[in-house]
Amino acid sequence: MEANNPRHEPVMVGQVMAALAIRPGAVVVDGTVGLGGHSERMAEAAGAAGTLVAFDWDEAMLAHAQRRLERLPLRKLWFCEDFRAIPETLADLGLRADAILLDLGLNSAQVDDPLRGFSFLQEGPLDMRMDRGRGEPASSLLNRLALGEIEDLLREYGDERFARAIARKIVERRKLRPLRTTRDLVECVLEAIPPRARDPRIHPATRTFQAVRCAVTGELEGLEDALVEIGRCLEPGGRLAVLSYHSGEDRAAKRAILRLAEEGFEPVYRKPVLPEPEEVRRNPRSRSAKLRAVWLRSGGGD
Ligand SMILES: C[S@@+](CC[C@H](N)C(=O)[O-])C[C@H]1O[C@@H](n2cnc3c(N)ncnc32)[C@H](O)[C@@H]1O
């Protein structure tokens, strides 16, 4: 990949900025700063008197965003942490948020780097960890888990219809030699899903890679509860926007917003907002995006 010049086109920027309605002087929180595309716009809207609190659990992404936003004069605070730490961190800082964005999942720079192991299109080590200094890589997970456990994770995190067949192929293959690369996993999927059963619109390994990634990163674990807790960090009038890219993420966002609606928050939209066809043409990675947002009515909350 372009290691020194990673790229990621921020998704639905106009809609996200409309949902967040940021005013000068605002405290804005980006829980998934990535390469800083959304953060840059949020920081510009908050202006010199504003504060940006930015999180990413991937050190390389955070470092890039820091460089990108260097020129902006507002107060900037950077945290290489899971966004689940937002409530505690804001409490420690004595801050409440006027706008919070969570743009879930991966960014293009991570997907495009074969060394990270997220891409089924390029061969690389089957890793998929966000923080490569911690946790278990995908290869070791798939070489260790029982057949039934692999099947369950493919179904639960990937909605994969061929979960059983793919899990069987993985177990058969690792008896010959352990899985090591992304190609090893792609081959298991291609052997398991008959050509006539494949959806021509997506690569057959899409769901498997998504599911294994979620198992490695733990990104869906407790997500709904985390979103509720994060929503509670808003100032009255403040807004939380969530961009999701697959059903597991969207389910968590939808349920969290329903729960927040019982405590003085109001959904900004009745239905999730989708990208315009023009954006999907320009940036195919935006095609599965869904934007949901909620705001805290003045006089709501505690
Ligand atoms: C879709 S990208 C964000 C792109 C960003 N909005 C931009 O404009 O460049 C998602 C980012 O969130 C990070 N991420 C995902 N889950 C996270 C979590 N639970 N805590 C912290 N960072 C997370 C990923 O490392 C990735 O950089």
mmCIF file of C-alpha atoms and ligand atoms in Angstrom:
data_model
loop_
_atom_site.group_PDB
_atom_site.id
_atom_site.type_symbol
_atom_site.label_atom_id
_atom_site.label_comp_id
_atom_site.label_asym_id
_atom_site.label_seq_id
_atom_site.Cartn_x
_atom_site.Cartn_y
_atom_site.Cartn_z
ATOM 1 C CA MET A 1 0.000 0.000 0.000
ATOM 2 C CA GLU A 2 0.933 3.644 0.019
ATOM 3 C CA ALA A 3 2.621 3.264 3.424
ATOM 4 C CA ASN A 4 3.742 6.893 3.580
ATOM 5 C CA ASN A 5 0.717 8.299 1.898
ATOM 6 C CA PRO A 6 -2.228 6.231 3.058
ATOM 7 C CA ARG A 7 -5.602 7.292 1.732
ATOM 8 C CA HIS A 8 -9.186 6.937 2.870
ATOM 9 C CA GLU A 9 -12.048 8.949 1.507
ATOM 10 C CA PRO A 10 -14.279 9.891 4.439
ATOM 11 C CA VAL A 11 -17.783 8.509 3.945
ATOM 12 C CA MET A 12 -20.946 10.669 3.781
ATOM 13 C CA VAL A 13 -19.106 13.744 5.044
ATOM 14 C CA GLY A 14 -21.881 16.186 4.159
ATOM 15 C CA GLN A 15 -24.548 14.074 5.848
ATOM 16 C CA VAL A 16 -22.366 13.457 8.911
ATOM 17 C CA MET A 17 -21.663 17.166 9.322
ATOM 18 C CA ALA A 18 -25.374 17.967 8.945
ATOM 19 C CA ALA A 19 -26.200 15.341 11.585
ATOM 20 C CA LEU A 20 -23.615 16.714 14.040
ATOM 21 C CA ALA A 21 -24.521 20.418 13.580
ATOM 22 C CA ILE A 22 -21.250 21.583 15.175
ATOM 23 C CA ARG A 23 -20.998 25.186 16.429
ATOM 24 C CA PRO A 24 -17.864 27.281 17.016
ATOM 25 C CA GLY A 25 -16.296 26.509 20.392
ATOM 26 C CA ALA A 26 -17.762 22.995 20.518
ATOM 27 C CA VAL A 27 -16.187 19.988 22.214
ATOM 28 C CA VAL A 28 -16.099 17.385 19.440
ATOM 29 C CA VAL A 29 -15.149 13.746 19.909
ATOM 30 C CA ASP A 30 -14.062 11.448 17.101
ATOM 31 C CA GLY A 31 -14.005 7.894 18.467
ATOM 32 C CA THR A 32 -12.578 6.408 15.248
ATOM 33 C CA VAL A 33 -10.255 9.060 13.903
ATOM 34 C CA GLY A 34 -8.617 6.862 11.213
ATOM 35 C CA LEU A 35 -6.766 9.118 8.797
ATOM 36 C CA GLY A 36 -8.613 12.141 10.163
ATOM 37 C CA GLY A 37 -10.911 12.989 7.241
ATOM 38 C CA HIS A 38 -14.028 13.493 9.356
ATOM 39 C CA SER A 39 -12.017 14.900 12.260
ATOM 40 C CA GLU A 40 -10.607 17.606 10.036
ATOM 41 C CA ARG A 41 -14.098 18.767 9.098
ATOM 42 C CA MET A 42 -15.326 18.536 12.682
ATOM 43 C CA ALA A 43 -12.304 20.493 13.926
ATOM 44 C CA GLU A 44 -12.799 23.189 11.288
ATOM 45 C CA ALA A 45 -16.444 23.565 12.312
ATOM 46 C CA ALA A 46 -15.505 23.816 16.011
ATOM 47 C CA GLY A 47 -12.974 26.553 15.155
ATOM 48 C CA ALA A 48 -10.044 27.877 17.161
ATOM 49 C CA ALA A 49 -12.058 27.980 20.399
ATOM 50 C CA GLY A 50 -13.111 24.339 20.049
ATOM 51 C CA THR A 51 -11.673 21.111 21.448
ATOM 52 C CA LEU A 52 -11.134 17.853 19.545
ATOM 53 C CA VAL A 53 -10.823 14.616 21.503
ATOM 54 C CA ALA A 54 -9.703 11.861 19.138
ATOM 55 C CA PHE A 55 -9.425 8.087 19.592
ATOM 56 C CA ASP A 56 -8.132 5.242 17.462
ATOM 57 C CA TRP A 57 -6.843 1.911 18.704
ATOM 58 C CA ASP A 58 -4.490 1.712 15.734
ATOM 59 C CA GLU A 59 -1.356 3.699 16.526
ATOM 60 C CA ALA A 60 -0.382 4.164 12.864
ATOM 61 C CA MET A 61 -3.760 5.770 12.058
ATOM 62 C CA LEU A 62 -3.646 8.079 15.047
ATOM 63 C CA ALA A 63 -0.137 9.267 14.159
ATOM 64 C CA HIS A 64 -1.234 10.047 10.623
ATOM 65 C CA ALA A 65 -4.302 11.993 11.785
ATOM 66 C CA GLN A 66 -2.160 13.983 14.221
ATOM 67 C CA ARG A 67 0.099 15.117 11.381
ATOM 68 C CA ARG A 68 -2.881 15.950 9.192
ATOM 69 C CA LEU A 69 -4.541 18.131 11.803
ATOM 70 C CA GLU A 70 -1.384 19.814 13.066
ATOM 71 C CA ARG A 71 -2.196 23.073 11.266
ATOM 72 C CA LEU A 72 -5.579 23.523 12.986
ATOM 73 C CA PRO A 73 -5.461 25.845 15.983
ATOM 74 C CA LEU A 74 -8.026 24.220 18.294
ATOM 75 C CA ARG A 75 -7.132 22.210 21.412
ATOM 76 C CA LYS A 76 -6.462 18.610 20.407
ATOM 77 C CA LEU A 77 -6.263 15.572 22.657
ATOM 78 C CA TRP A 78 -5.204 12.187 21.246
ATOM 79 C CA PHE A 79 -5.866 8.745 22.689
ATOM 80 C CA CYS A 80 -4.585 5.469 21.281
ATOM 81 C CA GLU A 81 -7.436 3.512 22.822
ATOM 82 C CA ASP A 82 -10.686 1.707 22.230
ATOM 83 C CA PHE A 83 -13.532 4.225 21.921
ATOM 84 C CA ARG A 84 -15.192 2.337 24.765
ATOM 85 C CA ALA A 85 -12.887 4.494 26.932
ATOM 86 C CA ILE A 86 -14.668 7.724 25.845
ATOM 87 C CA PRO A 87 -16.911 8.067 28.946
ATOM 88 C CA GLU A 88 -14.078 7.536 31.397
ATOM 89 C CA THR A 89 -11.663 9.753 29.473
ATOM 90 C CA LEU A 90 -14.126 12.642 29.161
ATOM 91 C CA ALA A 91 -14.974 12.348 32.855
ATOM 92 C CA ASP A 92 -11.244 12.522 33.722
ATOM 93 C CA LEU A 93 -10.902 15.601 31.521
ATOM 94 C CA GLY A 94 -13.991 17.186 33.083
ATOM 95 C CA LEU A 95 -15.606 17.509 29.639
ATOM 96 C CA ARG A 96 -18.993 16.793 28.114
ATOM 97 C CA ALA A 97 -19.335 16.467 24.347
ATOM 98 C CA ASP A 98 -21.309 18.608 21.907
ATOM 99 C CA ALA A 99 -20.738 16.176 19.028
ATOM 100 C CA ILE A 100 -19.487 12.605 18.877
ATOM 101 C CA LEU A 101 -18.775 10.575 15.745
ATOM 102 C CA LEU A 102 -18.187 6.833 15.488
ATOM 103 C CA ASP A 103 -17.290 5.749 11.959
ATOM 104 C CA LEU A 104 -17.097 2.033 12.643
ATOM 105 C CA GLY A 105 -14.887 -0.680 11.219
ATOM 106 C CA LEU A 106 -11.790 -0.349 9.091
ATOM 107 C CA ASN A 107 -10.462 2.321 6.815
ATOM 108 C CA SER A 108 -9.056 1.851 3.339
ATOM 109 C CA ALA A 109 -5.460 2.304 4.481
ATOM 110 C CA GLN A 110 -5.827 -0.681 6.808
ATOM 111 C CA VAL A 111 -7.623 -2.831 4.210
ATOM 112 C CA ASP A 112 -5.150 -1.960 1.460
ATOM 113 C CA ASP A 113 -2.061 -2.871 3.473
ATOM 114 C CA PRO A 114 -1.428 -6.581 2.724
ATOM 115 C CA LEU A 115 0.711 -6.885 5.848
ATOM 116 C CA ARG A 116 -2.349 -6.295 8.049
ATOM 117 C CA GLY A 117 -4.149 -9.375 6.676
ATOM 118 C CA PHE A 118 -7.574 -7.733 6.228
ATOM 119 C CA SER A 119 -7.709 -8.069 2.456
ATOM 120 C CA PHE A 120 -8.935 -11.127 0.589
ATOM 121 C CA LEU A 121 -7.606 -9.587 -2.630
ATOM 122 C CA GLN A 122 -3.949 -9.432 -1.624
ATOM 123 C CA GLU A 123 -1.827 -12.122 -0.064
ATOM 124 C CA GLY A 124 -0.376 -11.352 3.346
ATOM 125 C CA PRO A 125 -0.056 -12.812 6.835
ATOM 126 C CA LEU A 126 -3.468 -13.798 8.233
ATOM 127 C CA ASP A 127 -3.286 -11.326 11.124
ATOM 128 C CA MET A 128 -6.236 -8.860 11.362
ATOM 129 C CA ARG A 129 -5.255 -7.445 14.761
ATOM 130 C CA MET A 130 -5.830 -3.721 15.236
ATOM 131 C CA ASP A 131 -3.009 -3.373 17.704
ATOM 132 C CA ARG A 132 -0.346 -5.734 16.430
ATOM 133 C CA GLY A 133 1.393 -5.784 19.785
ATOM 134 C CA ARG A 134 -1.603 -7.361 21.492
ATOM 135 C CA GLY A 135 -4.033 -10.251 21.112
ATOM 136 C CA GLU A 136 -4.190 -13.311 18.924
ATOM 137 C CA PRO A 137 -3.755 -13.144 15.127
ATOM 138 C CA ALA A 138 -6.485 -14.645 12.917
ATOM 139 C CA SER A 139 -4.228 -17.514 11.785
ATOM 140 C CA SER A 140 -3.650 -18.729 15.316
ATOM 141 C CA LEU A 141 -7.367 -18.370 16.166
ATOM 142 C CA LEU A 142 -8.444 -20.418 13.141
ATOM 143 C CA ASN A 143 -5.747 -23.046 13.751
ATOM 144 C CA ARG A 144 -6.903 -23.416 17.366
ATOM 145 C CA LEU A 145 -10.727 -23.233 17.491
ATOM 146 C CA ALA A 146 -12.945 -26.330 17.224
ATOM 147 C CA LEU A 147 -14.965 -26.786 14.026
ATOM 148 C CA GLY A 148 -18.221 -25.795 15.771
ATOM 149 C CA GLU A 149 -16.678 -22.628 17.175
ATOM 150 C CA ILE A 150 -15.456 -21.536 13.741
ATOM 151 C CA GLU A 151 -18.892 -22.246 12.296
ATOM 152 C CA ASP A 152 -20.562 -20.182 15.042
ATOM 153 C CA LEU A 153 -18.311 -17.173 14.548
ATOM 154 C CA LEU A 154 -18.835 -17.202 10.770
ATOM 155 C CA ARG A 155 -22.583 -17.270 11.296
ATOM 156 C CA GLU A 156 -22.758 -14.792 14.139
ATOM 157 C CA TYR A 157 -20.382 -12.113 12.848
ATOM 158 C CA GLY A 158 -20.693 -12.698 9.096
ATOM 159 C CA ASP A 159 -24.279 -13.994 8.555
ATOM 160 C CA GLU A 160 -22.474 -16.571 6.375
ATOM 161 C CA ARG A 161 -24.852 -19.206 4.939
ATOM 162 C CA PHE A 162 -21.977 -21.588 4.205
ATOM 163 C CA ALA A 163 -20.512 -21.332 7.694
ATOM 164 C CA ARG A 164 -20.467 -25.116 8.237
ATOM 165 C CA ALA A 165 -18.842 -25.922 4.890
ATOM 166 C CA ILE A 166 -16.195 -23.201 5.294
ATOM 167 C CA ALA A 167 -15.387 -24.291 8.862
ATOM 168 C CA ARG A 168 -14.996 -27.876 7.609
ATOM 169 C CA LYS A 169 -12.568 -26.786 4.872
ATOM 170 C CA ILE A 170 -10.516 -24.806 7.384
ATOM 171 C CA VAL A 171 -10.245 -27.815 9.682
ATOM 172 C CA GLU A 172 -9.374 -30.161 6.771
ATOM 173 C CA ARG A 173 -6.694 -27.829 5.498
ATOM 174 C CA ARG A 174 -5.020 -27.183 8.835
ATOM 175 C CA LYS A 175 -4.570 -30.941 9.293
ATOM 176 C CA LEU A 176 -2.190 -30.782 6.306
ATOM 177 C CA ARG A 177 -0.496 -27.565 7.417
ATOM 178 C CA PRO A 178 -1.583 -24.631 9.568
ATOM 179 C CA LEU A 179 -3.249 -21.636 7.902
ATOM 180 C CA ARG A 180 -0.741 -18.822 7.522
ATOM 181 C CA THR A 181 -1.852 -16.365 4.862
ATOM 182 C CA THR A 182 -4.948 -14.577 3.627
ATOM 183 C CA ARG A 183 -4.784 -16.761 0.521
ATOM 184 C CA ASP A 184 -5.057 -19.927 2.667
ATOM 185 C CA LEU A 185 -8.351 -18.618 4.031
ATOM 186 C CA VAL A 186 -9.644 -17.421 0.645
ATOM 187 C CA GLU A 187 -8.959 -20.889 -0.799
ATOM 188 C CA CYS A 188 -10.956 -22.571 1.973
ATOM 189 C CA VAL A 189 -13.912 -20.273 1.191
ATOM 190 C CA LEU A 190 -13.701 -20.849 -2.572
ATOM 191 C CA GLU A 191 -13.586 -24.606 -2.070
ATOM 192 C CA ALA A 192 -16.576 -24.464 0.290
ATOM 193 C CA ILE A 193 -18.994 -22.220 -1.671
ATOM 194 C CA PRO A 194 -20.133 -23.708 -4.982
ATOM 195 C CA PRO A 195 -19.807 -21.207 -7.877
ATOM 196 C CA ARG A 196 -23.550 -21.228 -8.612
ATOM 197 C CA ALA A 197 -24.332 -20.203 -5.027
ATOM 198 C CA ARG A 198 -22.095 -17.115 -5.080
ATOM 199 C CA ASP A 199 -23.461 -13.575 -5.054
ATOM 200 C CA PRO A 200 -21.906 -11.874 -8.107
ATOM 201 C CA ARG A 201 -21.967 -8.474 -6.362
ATOM 202 C CA ILE A 202 -19.532 -9.359 -3.597
ATOM 203 C CA HIS A 203 -16.387 -11.464 -3.334
ATOM 204 C CA PRO A 204 -17.255 -14.875 -1.834
ATOM 205 C CA ALA A 205 -14.753 -14.327 1.011
ATOM 206 C CA THR A 206 -16.250 -10.967 2.096
ATOM 207 C CA ARG A 207 -18.406 -12.341 4.905
ATOM 208 C CA THR A 208 -15.777 -14.759 6.159
ATOM 209 C CA PHE A 209 -13.135 -12.026 6.376
ATOM 210 C CA GLN A 210 -15.575 -9.702 8.117
ATOM 211 C CA ALA A 211 -16.513 -12.412 10.619
ATOM 212 C CA VAL A 212 -12.949 -13.489 11.394
ATOM 213 C CA ARG A 213 -11.919 -9.851 11.792
ATOM 214 C CA CYS A 214 -14.738 -9.232 14.293
ATOM 215 C CA ALA A 215 -13.654 -12.319 16.246
ATOM 216 C CA VAL A 216 -10.020 -11.148 16.301
ATOM 217 C CA THR A 217 -10.691 -7.493 17.198
ATOM 218 C CA GLY A 218 -13.714 -8.066 19.438
ATOM 219 C CA GLU A 219 -15.189 -4.965 17.819
ATOM 220 C CA LEU A 220 -18.845 -6.030 18.200
ATOM 221 C CA GLU A 221 -18.510 -7.141 21.815
ATOM 222 C CA GLY A 222 -20.571 -4.908 24.042
ATOM 223 C CA LEU A 223 -20.928 -2.388 21.207
ATOM 224 C CA GLU A 224 -24.582 -1.569 21.934
ATOM 225 C CA ASP A 225 -23.891 -0.900 25.624
ATOM 226 C CA ALA A 226 -20.810 1.134 24.724
ATOM 227 C CA LEU A 227 -22.857 3.331 22.345
ATOM 228 C CA VAL A 228 -25.436 3.983 25.067
ATOM 229 C CA GLU A 229 -22.704 4.966 27.532
ATOM 230 C CA ILE A 230 -21.073 7.190 24.922
ATOM 231 C CA GLY A 231 -24.416 8.894 24.132
ATOM 232 C CA ARG A 232 -24.724 9.745 27.833
ATOM 233 C CA CYS A 233 -21.552 11.876 27.529
ATOM 234 C CA LEU A 234 -23.418 14.490 25.472
ATOM 235 C CA GLU A 235 -24.241 17.985 26.642
ATOM 236 C CA PRO A 236 -27.915 18.932 26.287
ATOM 237 C CA GLY A 237 -28.381 19.760 22.595
ATOM 238 C CA GLY A 238 -25.377 17.549 21.730
ATOM 239 C CA ARG A 239 -25.390 14.931 18.994
ATOM 240 C CA LEU A 240 -24.007 11.438 18.436
ATOM 241 C CA ALA A 241 -23.626 10.073 14.883
ATOM 242 C CA VAL A 242 -22.767 6.469 14.028
ATOM 243 C CA LEU A 243 -21.704 5.202 10.605
ATOM 244 C CA SER A 244 -22.048 1.423 10.306
ATOM 245 C CA TYR A 245 -21.061 -0.888 7.466
ATOM 246 C CA HIS A 246 -22.645 -4.261 8.187
ATOM 247 C CA SER A 247 -25.683 -5.700 9.910
ATOM 248 C CA GLY A 248 -23.940 -6.462 13.229
ATOM 249 C CA GLU A 249 -22.792 -2.859 13.598
ATOM 250 C CA ASP A 250 -26.099 -1.388 12.456
ATOM 251 C CA ARG A 251 -28.097 -3.588 14.840
ATOM 252 C CA ALA A 252 -26.038 -2.295 17.755
ATOM 253 C CA ALA A 253 -26.462 1.340 16.632
ATOM 254 C CA LYS A 254 -30.215 0.967 16.141
ATOM 255 C CA ARG A 255 -30.765 -0.686 19.521
ATOM 256 C CA ALA A 256 -28.572 1.834 21.336
ATOM 257 C CA ILE A 257 -30.566 4.713 19.849
ATOM 258 C CA LEU A 258 -33.843 3.064 20.881
ATOM 259 C CA ARG A 259 -32.515 2.755 24.425
ATOM 260 C CA LEU A 260 -31.295 6.355 24.483
ATOM 261 C CA ALA A 261 -34.707 7.477 23.230
ATOM 262 C CA GLU A 262 -36.110 6.273 26.567
ATOM 263 C CA GLU A 263 -33.910 8.694 28.485
ATOM 264 C CA GLY A 264 -34.483 12.101 26.874
ATOM 265 C CA PHE A 265 -32.654 11.587 23.591
ATOM 266 C CA GLU A 266 -34.288 11.894 20.206
ATOM 267 C CA PRO A 267 -33.300 10.207 16.943
ATOM 268 C CA VAL A 268 -32.263 12.795 14.348
ATOM 269 C CA TYR A 269 -33.689 10.614 11.544
ATOM 270 C CA ARG A 270 -36.562 8.128 11.514
ATOM 271 C CA LYS A 271 -34.629 5.804 9.198
ATOM 272 C CA PRO A 272 -30.899 5.415 8.616
ATOM 273 C CA VAL A 273 -29.456 7.776 6.005
ATOM 274 C CA LEU A 274 -27.693 6.104 3.048
ATOM 275 C CA PRO A 275 -25.003 7.480 0.746
ATOM 276 C CA GLU A 276 -26.053 9.143 -2.507
ATOM 277 C CA PRO A 277 -25.607 6.948 -5.625
ATOM 278 C CA GLU A 278 -22.981 9.410 -6.855
ATOM 279 C CA GLU A 279 -20.845 8.801 -3.753
ATOM 280 C CA VAL A 280 -21.179 5.023 -4.123
ATOM 281 C CA ARG A 281 -19.993 5.320 -7.750
ATOM 282 C CA ARG A 282 -17.025 7.460 -6.726
ATOM 283 C CA ASN A 283 -16.169 5.493 -3.587
ATOM 284 C CA PRO A 284 -17.500 1.904 -3.748
ATOM 285 C CA ARG A 285 -16.476 1.353 -0.122
ATOM 286 C CA SER A 286 -19.298 3.662 0.935
ATOM 287 C CA ARG A 287 -21.949 1.347 -0.552
ATOM 288 C CA SER A 288 -22.865 -0.441 2.670
ATOM 289 C CA ALA A 289 -22.747 2.661 4.899
ATOM 290 C CA LYS A 290 -25.694 3.607 7.125
ATOM 291 C CA LEU A 291 -25.795 6.765 9.189
ATOM 292 C CA ARG A 292 -27.835 6.960 12.388
ATOM 293 C CA ALA A 293 -27.823 9.874 14.788
ATOM 294 C CA VAL A 294 -29.378 10.927 18.062
ATOM 295 C CA TRP A 295 -29.443 14.163 20.043
ATOM 296 C CA LEU A 296 -30.024 15.045 23.651
ATOM 297 C CA ARG A 297 -32.985 17.405 23.990
ATOM 298 C CA SER A 298 -32.196 20.440 26.101
ATOM 299 C CA GLY A 299 -33.537 19.623 29.549
ATOM 300 C CA GLY A 300 -33.158 15.869 28.795
ATOM 301 C CA GLY A 301 -30.742 13.424 30.516
ATOM 302 C CA ASP A 302 -29.876 13.817 34.169
HETATM 303 C C1 LIG B 1 -13.817 3.679 8.987
HETATM 304 S S1 LIG B 1 -12.327 4.131 9.772
HETATM 305 C C2 LIG B 1 -12.511 5.813 10.172
HETATM 306 C C3 LIG B 1 -12.123 6.735 9.059
HETATM 307 C C4 LIG B 1 -12.133 8.183 9.453
HETATM 308 N N1 LIG B 1 -13.463 8.649 9.759
HETATM 309 C C5 LIG B 1 -11.485 9.040 8.373
HETATM 310 O O1 LIG B 1 -12.125 9.991 7.912
HETATM 311 O O2 LIG B 1 -10.345 8.772 8.011
HETATM 312 C C6 LIG B 1 -12.467 3.394 11.330
HETATM 313 C C7 LIG B 1 -11.278 3.637 12.245
HETATM 314 O O3 LIG B 1 -11.691 3.323 13.556
HETATM 315 C C8 LIG B 1 -10.735 2.567 14.208
HETATM 316 N N2 LIG B 1 -11.499 1.760 15.140
HETATM 317 C C9 LIG B 1 -12.411 0.805 14.870
HETATM 318 N N3 LIG B 1 -12.946 0.337 16.003
HETATM 319 C C10 LIG B 1 -12.374 1.030 17.029
HETATM 320 C C11 LIG B 1 -12.516 1.009 18.444
HETATM 321 N N4 LIG B 1 -13.359 0.178 19.060
HETATM 322 N N5 LIG B 1 -11.796 1.884 19.174
HETATM 323 C C12 LIG B 1 -10.926 2.739 18.576
HETATM 324 N N6 LIG B 1 -10.725 2.789 17.238
HETATM 325 C C13 LIG B 1 -11.458 1.949 16.474
HETATM 326 C C14 LIG B 1 -9.997 1.810 13.144
HETATM 327 O O4 LIG B 1 -8.672 1.552 13.546
HETATM 328 C C15 LIG B 1 -10.070 2.766 11.952
HETATM 329 O O5 LIG B 1 -8.925 3.572 11.879
#
